[in-house]
Structures are given as structure tokens and as C-alpha cells.
Coordinates of C-alpha atoms in Angstrom, one line a residue:
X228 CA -44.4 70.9 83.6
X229 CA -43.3 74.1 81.8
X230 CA -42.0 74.9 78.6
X231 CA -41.4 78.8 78.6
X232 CA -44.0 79.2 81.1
X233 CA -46.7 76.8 79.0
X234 CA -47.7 73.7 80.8
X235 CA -47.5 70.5 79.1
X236 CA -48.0 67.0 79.1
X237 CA -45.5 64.6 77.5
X238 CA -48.5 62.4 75.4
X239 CA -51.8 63.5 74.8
X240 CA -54.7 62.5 72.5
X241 CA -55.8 64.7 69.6
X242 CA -58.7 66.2 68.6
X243 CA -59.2 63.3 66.1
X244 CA -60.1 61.1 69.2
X245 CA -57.8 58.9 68.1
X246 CA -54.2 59.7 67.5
X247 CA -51.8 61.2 69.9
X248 CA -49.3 63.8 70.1
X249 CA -46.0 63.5 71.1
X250 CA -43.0 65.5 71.8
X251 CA -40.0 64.2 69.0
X252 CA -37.2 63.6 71.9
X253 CA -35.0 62.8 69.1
X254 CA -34.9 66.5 68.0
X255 CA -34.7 68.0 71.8
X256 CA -32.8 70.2 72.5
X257 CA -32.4 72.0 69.5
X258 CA -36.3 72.2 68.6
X259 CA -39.8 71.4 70.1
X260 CA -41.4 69.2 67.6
X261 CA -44.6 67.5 67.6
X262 CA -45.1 64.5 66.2
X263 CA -49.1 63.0 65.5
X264 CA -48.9 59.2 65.7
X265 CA -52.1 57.3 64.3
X266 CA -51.7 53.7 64.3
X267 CA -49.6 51.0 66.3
X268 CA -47.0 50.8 63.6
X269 CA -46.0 54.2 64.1
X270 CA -46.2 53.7 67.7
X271 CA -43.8 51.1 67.9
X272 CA -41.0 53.0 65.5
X273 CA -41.8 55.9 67.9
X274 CA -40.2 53.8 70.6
X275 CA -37.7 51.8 69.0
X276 CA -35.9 54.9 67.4
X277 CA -36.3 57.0 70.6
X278 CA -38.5 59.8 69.5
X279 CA -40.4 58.6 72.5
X280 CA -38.4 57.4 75.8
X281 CA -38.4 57.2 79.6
X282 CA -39.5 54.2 80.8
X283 CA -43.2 55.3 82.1
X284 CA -43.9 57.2 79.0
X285 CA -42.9 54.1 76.5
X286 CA -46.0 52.3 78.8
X287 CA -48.4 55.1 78.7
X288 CA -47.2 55.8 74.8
X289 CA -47.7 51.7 74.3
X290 CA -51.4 51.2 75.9
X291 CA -52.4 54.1 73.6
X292 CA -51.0 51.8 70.5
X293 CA -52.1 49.1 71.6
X294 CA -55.9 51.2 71.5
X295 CA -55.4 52.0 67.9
X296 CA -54.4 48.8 67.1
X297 CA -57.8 47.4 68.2
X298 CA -59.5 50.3 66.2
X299 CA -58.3 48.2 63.2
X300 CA -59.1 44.9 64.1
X301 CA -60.7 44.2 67.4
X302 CA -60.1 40.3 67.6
X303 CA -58.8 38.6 70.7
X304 CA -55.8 37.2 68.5
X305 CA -54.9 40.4 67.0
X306 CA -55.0 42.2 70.6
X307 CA -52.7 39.5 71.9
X308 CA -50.7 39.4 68.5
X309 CA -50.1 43.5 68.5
X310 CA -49.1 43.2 72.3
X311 CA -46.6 40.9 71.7
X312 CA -45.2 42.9 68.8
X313 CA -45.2 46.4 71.1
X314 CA -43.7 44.9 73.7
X315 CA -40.6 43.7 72.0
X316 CA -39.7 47.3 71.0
X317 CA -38.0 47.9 74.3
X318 CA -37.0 45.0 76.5
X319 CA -35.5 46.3 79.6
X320 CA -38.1 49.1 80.8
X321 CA -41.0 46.9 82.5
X322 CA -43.6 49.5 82.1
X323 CA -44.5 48.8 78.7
X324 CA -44.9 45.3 79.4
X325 CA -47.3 46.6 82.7
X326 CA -49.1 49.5 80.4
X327 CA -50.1 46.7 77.9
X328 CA -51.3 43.8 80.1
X329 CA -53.6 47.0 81.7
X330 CA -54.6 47.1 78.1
X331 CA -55.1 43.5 77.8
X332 CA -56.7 43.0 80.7
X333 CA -59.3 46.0 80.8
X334 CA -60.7 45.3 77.2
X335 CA -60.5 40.9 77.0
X336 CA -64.5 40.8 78.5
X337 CA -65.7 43.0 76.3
X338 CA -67.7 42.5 73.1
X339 CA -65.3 43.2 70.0
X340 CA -67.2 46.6 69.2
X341 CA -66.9 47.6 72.3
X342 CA -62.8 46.8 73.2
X343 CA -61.2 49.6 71.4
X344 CA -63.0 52.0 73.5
X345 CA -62.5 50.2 76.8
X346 CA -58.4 50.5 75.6
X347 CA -58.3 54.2 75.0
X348 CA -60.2 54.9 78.5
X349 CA -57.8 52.3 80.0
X350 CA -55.0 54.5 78.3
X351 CA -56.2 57.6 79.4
X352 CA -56.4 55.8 83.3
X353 CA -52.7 54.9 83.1
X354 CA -51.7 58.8 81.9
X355 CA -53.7 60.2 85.0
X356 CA -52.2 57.4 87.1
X357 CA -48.8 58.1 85.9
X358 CA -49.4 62.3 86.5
X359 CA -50.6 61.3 89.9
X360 CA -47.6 59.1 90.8
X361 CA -45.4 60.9 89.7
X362 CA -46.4 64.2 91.5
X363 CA -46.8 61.7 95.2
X364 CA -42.8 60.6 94.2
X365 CA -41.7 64.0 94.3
X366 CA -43.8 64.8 97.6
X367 CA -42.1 61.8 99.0
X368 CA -38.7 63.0 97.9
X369 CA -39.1 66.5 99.1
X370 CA -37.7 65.9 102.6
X371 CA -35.0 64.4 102.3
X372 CA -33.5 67.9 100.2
X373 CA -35.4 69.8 102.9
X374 CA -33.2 67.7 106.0
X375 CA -30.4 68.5 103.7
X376 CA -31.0 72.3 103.0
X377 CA -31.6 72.4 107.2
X378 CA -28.0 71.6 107.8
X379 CA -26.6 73.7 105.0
X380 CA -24.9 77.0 105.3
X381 CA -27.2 79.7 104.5
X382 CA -27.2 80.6 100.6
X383 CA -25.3 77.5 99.9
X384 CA -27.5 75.0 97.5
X385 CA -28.5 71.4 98.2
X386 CA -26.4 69.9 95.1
X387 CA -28.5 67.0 93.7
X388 CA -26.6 64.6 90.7
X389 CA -28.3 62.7 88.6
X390 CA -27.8 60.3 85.7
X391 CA -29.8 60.0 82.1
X392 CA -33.2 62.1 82.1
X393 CA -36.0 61.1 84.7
X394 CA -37.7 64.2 84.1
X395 CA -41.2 65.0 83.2
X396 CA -40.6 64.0 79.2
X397 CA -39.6 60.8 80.3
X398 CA -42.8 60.4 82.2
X399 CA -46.4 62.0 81.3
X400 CA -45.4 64.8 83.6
X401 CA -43.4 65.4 86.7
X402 CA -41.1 63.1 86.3
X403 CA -39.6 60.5 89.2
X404 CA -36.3 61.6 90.2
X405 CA -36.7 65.4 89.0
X406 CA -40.1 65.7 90.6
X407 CA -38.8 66.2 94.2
X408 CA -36.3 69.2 92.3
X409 CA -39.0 70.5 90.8
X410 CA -41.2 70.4 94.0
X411 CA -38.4 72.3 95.9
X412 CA -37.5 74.7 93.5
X413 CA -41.2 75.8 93.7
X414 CA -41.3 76.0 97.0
X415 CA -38.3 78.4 96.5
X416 CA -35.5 76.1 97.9
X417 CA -32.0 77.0 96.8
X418 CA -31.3 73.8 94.3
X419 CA -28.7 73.1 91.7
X420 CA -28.4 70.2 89.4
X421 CA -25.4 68.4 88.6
X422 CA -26.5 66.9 84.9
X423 CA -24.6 64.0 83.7
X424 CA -24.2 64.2 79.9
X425 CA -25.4 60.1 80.0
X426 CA -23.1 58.8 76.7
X427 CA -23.7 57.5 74.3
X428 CA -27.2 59.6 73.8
X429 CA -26.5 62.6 75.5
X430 CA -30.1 62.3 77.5
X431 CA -29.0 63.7 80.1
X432 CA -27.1 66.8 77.9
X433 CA -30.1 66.9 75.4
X434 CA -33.1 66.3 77.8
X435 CA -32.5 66.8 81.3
X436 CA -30.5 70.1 80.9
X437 CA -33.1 70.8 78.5
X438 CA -35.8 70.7 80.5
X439 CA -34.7 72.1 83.8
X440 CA -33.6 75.1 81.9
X441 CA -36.8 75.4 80.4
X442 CA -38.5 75.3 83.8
X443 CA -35.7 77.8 85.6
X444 CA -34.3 75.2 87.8
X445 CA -30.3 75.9 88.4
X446 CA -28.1 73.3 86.8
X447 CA -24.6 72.7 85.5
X448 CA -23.7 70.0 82.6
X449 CA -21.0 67.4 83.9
X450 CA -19.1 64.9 82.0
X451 CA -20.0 61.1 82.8
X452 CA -16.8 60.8 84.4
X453 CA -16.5 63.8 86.8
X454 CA -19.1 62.6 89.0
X455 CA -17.4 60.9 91.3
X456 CA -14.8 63.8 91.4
X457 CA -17.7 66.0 92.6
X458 CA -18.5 63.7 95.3
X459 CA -15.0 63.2 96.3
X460 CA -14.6 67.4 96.6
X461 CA -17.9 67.4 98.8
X462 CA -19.5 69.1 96.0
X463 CA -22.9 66.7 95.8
X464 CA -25.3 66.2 98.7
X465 CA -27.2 63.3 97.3
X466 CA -27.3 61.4 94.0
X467 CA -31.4 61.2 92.5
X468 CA -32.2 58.8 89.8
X469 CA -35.1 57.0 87.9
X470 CA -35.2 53.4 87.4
X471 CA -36.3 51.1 84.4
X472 CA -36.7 48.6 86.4
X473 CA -36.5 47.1 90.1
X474 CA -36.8 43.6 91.2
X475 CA -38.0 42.2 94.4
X476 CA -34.6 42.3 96.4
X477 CA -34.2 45.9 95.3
X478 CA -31.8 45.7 92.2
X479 CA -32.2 48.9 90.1
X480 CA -31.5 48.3 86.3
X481 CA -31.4 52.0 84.8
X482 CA -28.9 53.8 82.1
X483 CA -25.9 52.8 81.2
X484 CA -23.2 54.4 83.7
X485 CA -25.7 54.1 87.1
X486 CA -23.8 51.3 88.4
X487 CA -21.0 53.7 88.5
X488 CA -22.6 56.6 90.1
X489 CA -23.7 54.2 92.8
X490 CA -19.8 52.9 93.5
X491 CA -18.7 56.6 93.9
X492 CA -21.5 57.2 95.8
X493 CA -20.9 54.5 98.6
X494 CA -17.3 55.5 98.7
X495 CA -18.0 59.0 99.2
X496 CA -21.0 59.0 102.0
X497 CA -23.2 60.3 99.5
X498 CA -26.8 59.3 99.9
X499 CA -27.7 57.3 96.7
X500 CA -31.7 57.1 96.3
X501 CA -33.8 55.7 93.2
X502 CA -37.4 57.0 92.3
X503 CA -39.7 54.2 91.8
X504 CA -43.3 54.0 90.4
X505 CA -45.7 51.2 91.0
X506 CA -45.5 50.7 87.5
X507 CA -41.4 50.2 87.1
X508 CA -41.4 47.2 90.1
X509 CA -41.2 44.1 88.9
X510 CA -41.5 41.7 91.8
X511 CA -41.6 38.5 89.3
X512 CA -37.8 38.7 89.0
X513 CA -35.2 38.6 91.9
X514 CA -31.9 38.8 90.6
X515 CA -31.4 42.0 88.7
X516 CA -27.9 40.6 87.0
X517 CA -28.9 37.2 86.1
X518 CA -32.5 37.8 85.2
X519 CA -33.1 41.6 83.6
X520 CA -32.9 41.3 79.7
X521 CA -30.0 44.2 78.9
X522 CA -30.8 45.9 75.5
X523 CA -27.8 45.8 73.1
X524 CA -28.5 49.3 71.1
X525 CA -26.8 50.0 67.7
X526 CA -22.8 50.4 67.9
X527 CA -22.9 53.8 65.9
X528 CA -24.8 55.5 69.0
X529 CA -20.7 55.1 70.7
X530 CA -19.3 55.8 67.3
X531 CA -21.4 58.7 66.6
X532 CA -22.5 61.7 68.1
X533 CA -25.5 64.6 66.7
X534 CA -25.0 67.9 67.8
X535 CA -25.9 71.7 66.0
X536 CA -23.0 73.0 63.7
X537 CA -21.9 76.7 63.6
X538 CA -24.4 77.4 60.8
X539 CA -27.1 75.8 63.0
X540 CA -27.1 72.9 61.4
X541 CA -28.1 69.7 63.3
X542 CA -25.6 67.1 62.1
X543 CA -24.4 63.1 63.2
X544 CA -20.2 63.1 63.0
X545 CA -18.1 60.5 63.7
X546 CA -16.1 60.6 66.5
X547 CA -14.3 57.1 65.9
X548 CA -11.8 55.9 63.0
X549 CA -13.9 53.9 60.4
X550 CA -13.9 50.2 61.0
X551 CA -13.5 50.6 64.8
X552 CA -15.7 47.9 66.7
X553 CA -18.7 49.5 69.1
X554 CA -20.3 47.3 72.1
X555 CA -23.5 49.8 73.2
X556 CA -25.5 48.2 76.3
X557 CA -28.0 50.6 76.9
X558 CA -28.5 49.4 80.7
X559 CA -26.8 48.1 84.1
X560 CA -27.8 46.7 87.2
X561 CA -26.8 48.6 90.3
X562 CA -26.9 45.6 93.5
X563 CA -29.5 46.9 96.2
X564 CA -26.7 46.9 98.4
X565 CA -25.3 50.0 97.0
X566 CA -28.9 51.6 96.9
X567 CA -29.8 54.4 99.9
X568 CA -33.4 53.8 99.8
X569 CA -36.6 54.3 96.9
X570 CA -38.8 56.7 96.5
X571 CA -42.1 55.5 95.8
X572 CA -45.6 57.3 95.4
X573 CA -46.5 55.2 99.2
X574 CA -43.6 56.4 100.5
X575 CA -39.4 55.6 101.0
X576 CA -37.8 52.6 101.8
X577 CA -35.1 50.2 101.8
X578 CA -33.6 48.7 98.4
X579 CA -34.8 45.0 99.8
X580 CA -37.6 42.6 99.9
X581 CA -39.0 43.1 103.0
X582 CA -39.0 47.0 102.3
X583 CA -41.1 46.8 99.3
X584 CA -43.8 44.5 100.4
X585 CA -44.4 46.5 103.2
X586 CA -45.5 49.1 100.4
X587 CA -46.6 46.5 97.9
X588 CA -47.7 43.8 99.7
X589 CA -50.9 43.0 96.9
X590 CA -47.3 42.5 94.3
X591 CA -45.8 40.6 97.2
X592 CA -47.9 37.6 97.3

């Protein structure tokens, strides 16, 4: 996608042959900075501190560690041991877990000189898949804001909310629930964006707004809270979000504050759809509620907020008294029951069983 007219990716690999490049999220929106990382360890504090996020770009960003990893020491033992660690750096997003059993897989029948090649190829294979997926999501999407737009008033927008940042730096590019936006708004359709801030991070204030200003797409910043106002004033069409991950009966676990969305959603009529990529689904685990691991972040993300001061300062305040206790789950499970439908690079269907193995039947069995 486009930063002032400059397509980029959201990982690539440097001229070194070696490290990658990065976009620091944790410096978005008040900066682009690019950060070179050049060995697993770095990799993994990428992740756990957030610089790098989205849950299809912590797998691509984890294979690529896991490569570098195997540049050091190519063993069997220290391919399984460096998976292992990589993996714990973000429990709830299945992708990374996917991304490094690719790894894992693609370079175990090799000869040991021969397996940290095999993983930066196999790295490179998951970007491209990811860029591919991604774009298929958003083709898949498209109609259902063209059917909207049809019944629409002439000059009045399709209003699309959406929660956290599934954009295209969340993703190696594209993104899964922006990519149908993006698809319309280059096709010209009238589009606006109803951006949730997503506390306690601010993704959605510092990345999504962020990047759909940068690529010229209409939007407007909303509290958390006054999204189901909108929908109650007949002010949203349909509710888009990404997923970190979706079990076989269709339970979505994504940011913090979904669950919510959904409830409004149902109440109002508003169409509630989740973007999905082969890589997110997780057909091993039924039960979103009882099975999905729910990361527990720090306590100062609530208690704290960053933001640029009048002098242009970029500064963390507190915004609670001292001593006050914080509870910060960084995830919920929204019930298929309460999901419209996914959008999937094969196509939509329903939040259920039966519809994903018609689309996945080789995860099915």
C-alpha cells in the first residue's frame, strides 16, 4: 500500500541477504521509522514490545527469525528450541505458531548447511502468500460494500466501522478487513471509515487512522464507546474486522472491545463480518472461550497513554492516580453466533463448522 504515494511492504529483507526491515509500529503515527532486525533475539523483542503487530505479520516477521536463527546454528534441537522460544512471544494470534511450523517443516529434511536457506525461501513463500491472500480477501469483500452502495442514496457513503488496525501494517500488505476499503476506494466508491480508537493502545487511533490517511481513504476517529451509538442512529452500514484467531465452530478471538461491537451490532441489524486468512484458522480448537489462551498485557498500557505534546514531544502520562490496580486482556472471544459471515481468500461464509470445511475441507479432516 501507499505511504504518500510510495508503495510499501510491511517486512522486507535487506540488502545484507539476511536481516529485515521493519516499520517501528511503536512510533506510528507520529514518525516512519525503520527498524533493521538481524538475529532471532531481536526478532522476538520486536514482537513482544509491539514494534511489530497484526497477527499475519508477527508469522511472516517470526519465519524470518526463525531463518536467522538457523544461520547461527543449524541443528535440529536448536531449530526446535528457537521455535519454541518465538512462539511464546505472542500466545493468542495463531499465525506465528502456523508461520513457524512452515518453517519447521520446509527445512527438518535438509542437510544442516543447507536448512537456513530452505527457511529464508520458505519465509519469503509465506510474505508472497500473505500479499496474495490478503489482496483475494479484499476481492471477496468488495461486494458486499458494492450491494450496499447499490441501495444507497446517491452521494451518500457506505459507512464501514471497524475495530483495532487490520490494515496493510498489520499484514505484509493489503490488509484483511481494510483490503475490501481499499479495493473500493480505488475503484472510486464513495467510502468512509468509522475508526475505533481500540484502548488501551490506541491501534486503531495510531495505525488504522494512520494509514487510511496516508492512502486518501475518508475516515473519522470514534471513541470505543460510541460505536454502538452510530449504529443505533443508522449511521454504520456494516461493521469489518480482522481476526487473531478462529476456531472450527466460528468463534472469532480478536482485540479487546470486538465482543462489544458484535453485541451492538446484532441489536442494531448491522451486518457484522470477520476477514479471515488461511493462516489465522485454527480448526484444532472448537471452543473459542474455553480453549483460546487470552494474553494478559502489562497494567500500565490502561494506566498509561503516549501521545505528542505541544512542543512535539512524544511523551507516556499517566492518566490514573498512582497505586490504582490495572487488569489489561489484550483479547476477547466474540460467539459465531453473533458473527454475519467471514471473509476468506476462497470466498465468504457462515461463522460455523460446516461453513469452513466447505472452504477448508484439507483443515477439516
Amino acid at each position: 500500500m501507499n505511504i504518500d504515494g510510495t508503495p510499501h511492504r510491511s517486512v522486507w529483507l535487506e540488502e545484507d541477504g539476511h536481516s529485515i526491515g521493519i516499520l517501528d509500529q511503536t512510533r506510528l503515527p507520529w514518525g516512519v521509522e525503520k527498524l533493521r532486525l538481524s538475529d532471532e533475539e531481536a526478532v522476538a523483542a520486536a514482537i513482544r514490545t509491539m514494534q511489530v503487530r497484526g497477527a499475519p505479520l508477527i508469522g511472516a516477521v517470526g519465519a524470518y527469525g526463525l531463518a536467522m536463527a538457523l544461520r547461527r546454528d543449524p541443528s535440529i534441537g536448536n531449530l526446535e528450541h528457537m521455535a519454541a522460544m518465538l512462539n511464546e512471544t505472542r500466545p493468542t494470534a495463531v499465525n506465528l505458531k502456523w508461520a513457524l511450523d512452515r518453517i519447521c517443516a520446509a527445512v527438518r529434511n535438509h542437510p544442516p548447511e543447507r536448512r537456513a536457506d530452505a527457511a529464508y525461501a520458505e519465509a519469503a513463500a509465506i510474505c508472497d502468500d500473505d500479499v496474495d491472500t490478503n489482496r483475494r480477501i479484499g476481492a471477496h469483500g468488495l461486494p458486499l460494500l458494492q450491494e450496499i452502495a447499490a441501495r444507497k442514496p446517491a452521494g451518500e457513503p457506505v459507512r464501514v466501522l471497524t475495530h483495532c488496525n487490520a490494515g496493510w501494517i498489520a499484514t505484509v500488505d493489503f490488509g484483511t478487513a481494510l483490503s475490501p476499503i481499499y479495493q473500493a476506494h480505488d475503484l472510486g466508491m464513495d467510502v468512509h471509515v468509522w475508526v475505533d480508537e481500540t484502548r488501551p493502545r490506541n491501534q486503531g487511533a495510531a495505525l488504522t487512522a494512520w494509514e487510511l490517511g496516508a492512502h486518501g481513504v475518508p475516515h473519522t476517529l470514534v471513541a470505543d464507546n460510541a460505536g454502538g451509538h452510530l449504529m443505533q442512529r443508522g449511521l454504520v452500514d456494516i461493521v469489518l474486522v480482522g481476526t487473531d484467531r478462529v476456531t472450527r465452530q466460528g468463534d472469532v478471538a480478536n482485540k479487546i472491545g470486538t465482543y462489544l461491537k458484535a453485541l451492538a451490532a446484532r441489536d442494531n441489524g448491522v451486518p457484522f463480518w470477520v476477514a479471515l486468512p488461511h493462516s489465522t484458522l485454527d480448526m484444532k480448537v472448537r471452543d473459542g472461550l474455553a480453549e483460546i489462551p487470552i494474553e494478559e498485557r502489562s497494567g500500565s498500557e490502561v494506566t498509561d497513554a503516549t501521545g505528542r505534546l505541544p512542543d512535539g514531544t512524544v511523551a507516556t502520562v499517566r492518566v490514573a492516580a498512582e497505586g490504582t490496580p490495572a487488569a489489561n486482556p489484550a483479547f476477547d472471544v466474540t460467539p459465531a453466533r453473533l458473527v454475519t459471515g467471514l471473509i476468506t481468500e476462497r470466498g465468504r461464509c457462515e461463522a460455523s463448522e460446516a461453513g469452513l470445511s466447505a472452504l477448508y475441507p484439507e483443515k477439516a479432516a
